[in-house]
mmCIF file of C-alpha atoms in Angstrom:
data_model
loop_
_atom_site.group_PDB
_atom_site.id
_atom_site.type_symbol
_atom_site.label_atom_id
_atom_site.label_comp_id
_atom_site.label_asym_id
_atom_site.label_seq_id
_atom_site.Cartn_x
_atom_site.Cartn_y
_atom_site.Cartn_z
ATOM 1 C CA ASP A 1 11.980 0.268 -4.047
ATOM 2 C CA ALA A 2 12.364 3.595 -5.299
ATOM 3 C CA GLY A 3 14.350 4.987 -3.298
ATOM 4 C CA ILE A 4 12.335 3.685 -0.075
ATOM 5 C CA THR A 5 14.544 1.694 2.634
ATOM 6 C CA GLN A 6 12.853 0.358 5.717
ATOM 7 C CA SER A 7 14.591 -0.787 8.458
ATOM 8 C CA PRO A 8 15.395 -3.313 10.212
ATOM 9 C CA ARG A 9 14.264 -6.057 8.240
ATOM 10 C CA HIS A 10 13.661 -8.399 10.720
ATOM 11 C CA LYS A 11 13.235 -7.588 14.284
ATOM 12 C CA VAL A 12 11.786 -10.247 17.197
ATOM 13 C CA THR A 13 11.241 -8.043 20.549
ATOM 14 C CA GLU A 14 9.721 -9.152 24.190
ATOM 15 C CA THR A 15 5.727 -7.973 24.882
ATOM 16 C CA GLY A 16 6.343 -4.578 26.395
ATOM 17 C CA THR A 17 9.591 -3.011 25.628
ATOM 18 C CA PRO A 18 9.440 -0.265 22.617
ATOM 19 C CA VAL A 19 10.324 -0.460 18.694
ATOM 20 C CA THR A 20 11.761 2.351 16.603
ATOM 21 C CA LEU A 21 10.860 1.115 12.645
ATOM 22 C CA ARG A 22 13.013 3.365 10.550
ATOM 23 C CA CYS A 23 11.810 4.742 6.682
ATOM 24 C CA HIS A 24 14.146 6.164 4.957
ATOM 25 C CA GLN A 25 13.128 7.830 0.928
ATOM 26 C CA THR A 26 15.450 9.482 -1.338
ATOM 27 C CA GLU A 27 13.977 11.135 -3.282
ATOM 28 C CA ASN A 28 12.249 14.335 -1.859
ATOM 29 C CA HIS A 29 8.667 12.972 -1.540
ATOM 30 C CA ARG A 30 6.521 14.101 -0.207
ATOM 31 C CA TYR A 31 4.734 12.365 1.644
ATOM 32 C CA MET A 32 5.319 9.261 4.008
ATOM 33 C CA TYR A 33 3.151 5.905 5.017
ATOM 34 C CA TRP A 34 3.316 4.034 7.880
ATOM 35 C CA TYR A 35 1.033 0.172 7.154
ATOM 36 C CA ARG A 36 0.585 -2.874 9.209
ATOM 37 C CA GLN A 37 -0.330 -6.352 6.651
ATOM 38 C CA ASP A 38 -1.705 -8.366 8.414
ATOM 39 C CA PRO A 39 -3.815 -12.410 7.275
ATOM 40 C CA GLY A 40 -7.260 -11.041 6.264
ATOM 41 C CA HIS A 41 -7.410 -7.677 6.885
ATOM 42 C CA GLY A 42 -4.783 -5.916 3.540
ATOM 43 C CA LEU A 43 -3.212 -3.338 3.896
ATOM 44 C CA ARG A 44 -3.751 -0.563 7.377
ATOM 45 C CA LEU A 45 -3.040 3.131 7.781
ATOM 46 C CA ILE A 46 -1.218 3.787 10.887
ATOM 47 C CA HIS A 47 0.061 6.636 10.350
ATOM 48 C CA TYR A 48 0.646 9.687 7.038
ATOM 49 C CA SER A 49 2.889 12.672 7.298
ATOM 50 C CA TYR A 50 1.744 15.290 4.703
ATOM 51 C CA GLY A 51 5.204 17.481 5.403
ATOM 52 C CA VAL A 52 8.102 17.819 7.948
ATOM 53 C CA LYS A 53 6.493 17.956 11.747
ATOM 54 C CA ASP A 54 3.218 17.188 10.041
ATOM 55 C CA THR A 55 1.187 14.247 10.668
ATOM 56 C CA ASP A 56 -1.876 12.413 11.042
ATOM 57 C CA LYS A 57 -3.727 9.234 12.387
ATOM 58 C CA GLY A 58 -4.729 6.240 10.286
ATOM 59 C CA GLU A 59 -7.274 3.782 10.968
ATOM 60 C CA VAL A 60 -4.959 1.481 13.380
ATOM 61 C CA SER A 61 -2.695 4.448 15.652
ATOM 62 C CA ASP A 62 -3.593 3.040 18.674
ATOM 63 C CA GLY A 63 -0.165 2.323 20.457
ATOM 64 C CA TYR A 64 2.465 3.173 17.758
ATOM 65 C CA SER A 65 3.181 7.125 16.776
ATOM 66 C CA VAL A 66 5.681 8.318 14.199
ATOM 67 C CA SER A 67 8.308 11.839 14.262
ATOM 68 C CA ARG A 68 8.253 13.232 11.279
ATOM 69 C CA SER A 69 12.010 15.783 11.969
ATOM 70 C CA LYS A 70 13.388 15.820 8.336
ATOM 71 C CA THR A 71 11.471 15.090 4.606
ATOM 72 C CA GLU A 72 13.585 12.070 4.113
ATOM 73 C CA ASP A 73 12.971 10.147 7.517
ATOM 74 C CA PHE A 74 9.978 8.559 8.565
ATOM 75 C CA LEU A 75 10.359 6.946 12.061
ATOM 76 C CA LEU A 76 7.545 4.948 12.976
ATOM 77 C CA THR A 77 7.353 4.233 17.145
ATOM 78 C CA LEU A 78 5.524 1.449 19.627
ATOM 79 C CA GLU A 79 5.803 2.924 22.644
ATOM 80 C CA SER A 80 5.554 -0.272 24.156
ATOM 81 C CA ALA A 81 5.565 -3.435 22.134
ATOM 82 C CA THR A 82 2.252 -6.040 22.675
ATOM 83 C CA SER A 83 1.805 -9.425 21.233
ATOM 84 C CA SER A 84 -1.180 -7.897 18.790
ATOM 85 C CA GLN A 85 1.612 -5.787 16.543
ATOM 86 C CA THR A 86 4.117 -8.816 14.953
ATOM 87 C CA SER A 87 2.487 -7.877 11.545
ATOM 88 C CA VAL A 88 4.444 -6.372 8.943
ATOM 89 C CA TYR A 89 5.190 -3.727 8.504
ATOM 90 C CA PHE A 90 5.756 -1.450 5.281
ATOM 91 C CA CYS A 91 6.186 1.706 4.293
ATOM 92 C CA ALA A 92 5.606 3.950 1.409
ATOM 93 C CA ALA A 93 6.240 7.462 -0.053
ATOM 94 C CA ARG A 94 4.804 9.612 -2.809
ATOM 95 C CA GLY A 95 4.476 13.548 -4.116
ATOM 96 C CA PRO A 96 0.975 15.329 -4.501
ATOM 97 C CA ASP A 97 -1.132 13.572 -7.678
ATOM 98 C CA THR A 98 1.856 10.772 -8.488
ATOM 99 C CA GLU A 99 1.835 7.444 -7.339
ATOM 100 C CA ALA A 100 2.706 5.954 -4.413
ATOM 101 C CA PHE A 101 5.853 3.495 -3.995
ATOM 102 C CA PHE A 102 6.950 1.720 -0.964
ATOM 103 C CA GLY A 103 9.967 0.058 1.054
ATOM 104 C CA GLN A 104 10.279 -4.164 1.808
ATOM 105 C CA GLY A 105 8.616 -4.597 4.480
ATOM 106 C CA THR A 106 9.742 -4.863 7.782
ATOM 107 C CA ARG A 107 8.877 -8.479 9.880
ATOM 108 C CA LEU A 108 8.586 -7.143 13.288
ATOM 109 C CA THR A 109 8.005 -10.561 16.112
ATOM 110 C CA VAL A 110 6.379 -9.465 19.478
ATOM 111 C CA VAL A 111 7.028 -11.849 22.482
ATOM 112 C CA GLY B 1 -15.028 7.388 5.392
ATOM 113 C CA ILE B 2 -15.177 6.072 2.103
ATOM 114 C CA GLN B 3 -15.573 2.507 1.006
ATOM 115 C CA VAL B 4 -14.209 0.734 -1.999
ATOM 116 C CA GLU B 5 -14.920 -3.014 -2.261
ATOM 117 C CA GLN B 6 -12.260 -5.114 -4.638
ATOM 118 C CA SER B 7 -14.018 -7.849 -6.118
ATOM 119 C CA PRO B 8 -13.141 -10.953 -6.724
ATOM 120 C CA PRO B 9 -11.601 -11.677 -3.338
ATOM 121 C CA ASP B 10 -9.785 -14.409 -5.323
ATOM 122 C CA LEU B 11 -9.220 -15.909 -8.664
ATOM 123 C CA ILE B 12 -7.637 -19.054 -10.313
ATOM 124 C CA LEU B 13 -6.522 -18.901 -13.586
ATOM 125 C CA GLN B 14 -4.852 -21.219 -16.488
ATOM 126 C CA GLU B 15 -2.008 -18.532 -17.739
ATOM 127 C CA GLY B 16 -2.932 -18.110 -21.293
ATOM 128 C CA ALA B 17 -6.262 -16.510 -19.628
ATOM 129 C CA ASN B 18 -7.775 -12.543 -19.141
ATOM 130 C CA SER B 19 -8.833 -11.703 -16.451
ATOM 131 C CA THR B 20 -10.711 -8.163 -14.987
ATOM 132 C CA LEU B 21 -10.501 -6.720 -10.965
ATOM 133 C CA ARG B 22 -12.705 -3.891 -10.071
ATOM 134 C CA CYS B 23 -12.089 -1.573 -7.440
ATOM 135 C CA ASN B 24 -15.718 -0.089 -6.801
ATOM 136 C CA PHE B 25 -16.347 3.231 -4.607
ATOM 137 C CA SER B 26 -18.737 4.709 -2.560
ATOM 138 C CA ASP B 27 -17.978 8.514 -3.432
ATOM 139 C CA SER B 28 -15.917 10.377 -5.622
ATOM 140 C CA VAL B 29 -11.768 9.155 -5.184
ATOM 141 C CA ASN B 30 -8.038 10.504 -5.854
ATOM 142 C CA ASN B 31 -5.028 9.333 -6.804
ATOM 143 C CA LEU B 32 -5.950 6.480 -7.673
ATOM 144 C CA GLN B 33 -3.200 3.277 -8.369
ATOM 145 C CA TRP B 34 -2.885 -0.254 -8.632
ATOM 146 C CA PHE B 35 -0.645 -1.741 -7.245
ATOM 147 C CA HIS B 36 0.393 -5.599 -7.034
ATOM 148 C CA GLN B 37 1.980 -7.426 -3.890
ATOM 149 C CA ASN B 38 4.032 -10.496 -5.435
ATOM 150 C CA PRO B 39 4.479 -13.582 -3.723
ATOM 151 C CA TRP B 40 7.392 -12.805 -1.514
ATOM 152 C CA GLY B 41 5.893 -10.049 -0.277
ATOM 153 C CA GLN B 42 7.808 -6.950 -2.535
ATOM 154 C CA LEU B 43 4.953 -4.319 -3.017
ATOM 155 C CA ILE B 44 5.026 -2.999 -6.865
ATOM 156 C CA ASN B 45 3.019 0.449 -8.752
ATOM 157 C CA LEU B 46 2.123 -0.790 -11.539
ATOM 158 C CA PHE B 47 -0.216 2.647 -12.465
ATOM 159 C CA TYR B 48 -1.247 5.470 -11.349
ATOM 160 C CA ILE B 49 -5.294 6.173 -12.989
ATOM 161 C CA PRO B 50 -7.017 9.062 -11.298
ATOM 162 C CA SER B 51 -9.392 9.068 -14.864
ATOM 163 C CA GLY B 52 -8.385 7.074 -17.754
ATOM 164 C CA THR B 53 -7.205 4.170 -19.625
ATOM 165 C CA LYS B 54 -3.523 2.852 -19.493
ATOM 166 C CA GLN B 55 -1.614 0.197 -20.230
ATOM 167 C CA ASN B 56 1.725 -1.556 -20.180
ATOM 168 C CA GLY B 57 1.977 -4.278 -22.054
ATOM 169 C CA ARG B 58 0.058 -6.938 -21.409
ATOM 170 C CA LEU B 59 -2.147 -5.465 -18.071
ATOM 171 C CA SER B 60 -4.354 -2.244 -18.710
ATOM 172 C CA ALA B 61 -6.145 0.465 -16.639
ATOM 173 C CA THR B 62 -9.397 1.729 -16.000
ATOM 174 C CA THR B 63 -10.062 4.090 -13.998
ATOM 175 C CA VAL B 64 -14.414 6.382 -14.872
ATOM 176 C CA ALA B 65 -14.716 8.821 -12.214
ATOM 177 C CA THR B 66 -18.183 9.993 -12.583
ATOM 178 C CA GLU B 67 -18.983 6.478 -11.940
ATOM 179 C CA ARG B 68 -16.323 5.395 -9.292
ATOM 180 C CA TYR B 69 -14.915 2.648 -10.591
ATOM 181 C CA SER B 70 -11.322 0.633 -11.589
ATOM 182 C CA LEU B 71 -10.792 -2.163 -13.594
ATOM 183 C CA LEU B 72 -7.618 -3.100 -13.753
ATOM 184 C CA TYR B 73 -7.457 -6.297 -16.899
ATOM 185 C CA ILE B 74 -4.788 -9.022 -17.603
ATOM 186 C CA SER B 75 -3.954 -10.119 -20.451
ATOM 187 C CA SER B 76 -2.760 -13.553 -22.239
ATOM 188 C CA SER B 77 -2.142 -14.444 -17.781
ATOM 189 C CA GLN B 78 1.566 -16.045 -16.705
ATOM 190 C CA THR B 79 1.796 -17.880 -13.603
ATOM 191 C CA THR B 80 4.188 -14.347 -12.966
ATOM 192 C CA ASP B 81 1.272 -12.160 -12.505
ATOM 193 C CA SER B 82 0.139 -14.692 -8.740
ATOM 194 C CA GLY B 83 0.188 -12.046 -5.834
ATOM 195 C CA VAL B 84 -2.066 -10.115 -5.053
ATOM 196 C CA TYR B 85 -3.532 -6.505 -6.625
ATOM 197 C CA PHE B 86 -5.085 -3.942 -4.860
ATOM 198 C CA CYS B 87 -6.166 -0.272 -5.405
ATOM 199 C CA ALA B 88 -5.543 2.709 -3.201
ATOM 200 C CA PHE B 89 -6.913 6.439 -3.427
ATOM 201 C CA ASP B 90 -7.313 9.212 -1.185
ATOM 202 C CA ASP B 91 -10.146 11.315 -0.363
ATOM 203 C CA SER B 92 -9.006 13.981 -1.053
ATOM 204 C CA GLY B 93 -6.913 14.048 1.876
ATOM 205 C CA TYR B 94 -3.327 13.266 2.046
ATOM 206 C CA ALA B 95 -4.321 9.958 2.831
ATOM 207 C CA LEU B 96 -3.377 7.068 1.175
ATOM 208 C CA ASN B 97 -6.060 3.992 2.120
ATOM 209 C CA PHE B 98 -6.577 0.577 0.545
ATOM 210 C CA GLY B 99 -8.482 -2.148 -0.664
ATOM 211 C CA LYS B 100 -8.646 -5.309 1.074
ATOM 212 C CA GLY B 101 -7.139 -6.717 -2.219
ATOM 213 C CA THR B 102 -7.624 -9.072 -5.409
ATOM 214 C CA SER B 103 -5.449 -12.644 -4.657
ATOM 215 C CA LEU B 104 -4.690 -13.818 -8.103
ATOM 216 C CA LEU B 105 -3.210 -17.114 -8.399
ATOM 217 C CA VAL B 106 -2.297 -18.432 -12.370
ATOM 218 C CA THR B 107 -1.091 -22.409 -12.642
ATOM 219 C CA PRO B 108 0.472 -23.475 -15.141
#
């Protein structure tokens, strides 16, 4: 896992509730990413960060927000969870011009 | 944005066979890398290969940046090679985007 930890690993939540997923890295990587993975869609980028307090949207950002107040932590928030956000979420991190490493994934179920 | 095509989408091999996976890009890309997702969902970086050729055991990768493609070679495949293989890239920004993957099944 190259020092990348996601929490929680599994979560079941109700429609309409806010949910926050955490990604923690110990390698001081500059860039961090959140993806979702659904059958038939591969890995789709939700949001990414290119530095503390510097974030940008990916291709599937609607309904999600992120925050990065320190280098090691990148938080993904579902403001009001919907069933369409049931998915497996992956966090990744890398430095400039280097390989990326992934966390173990978080399986989120919205009921 | 840059389009990426991974081929083949699915592949079934008998143990011991060789294979070549390919990523084609619609424009120049940076920071090309290959990942393997095992059947338990774990994503492992195989190669960081923006250009040239690298080898790691039975696996090797080649990126020809001027021709906008990258290849992943798997030789003497084993059942543990099963899973999904992804190429990933950025388009000179910070976003790291993924192809749709090649699903590989190696049978005994």
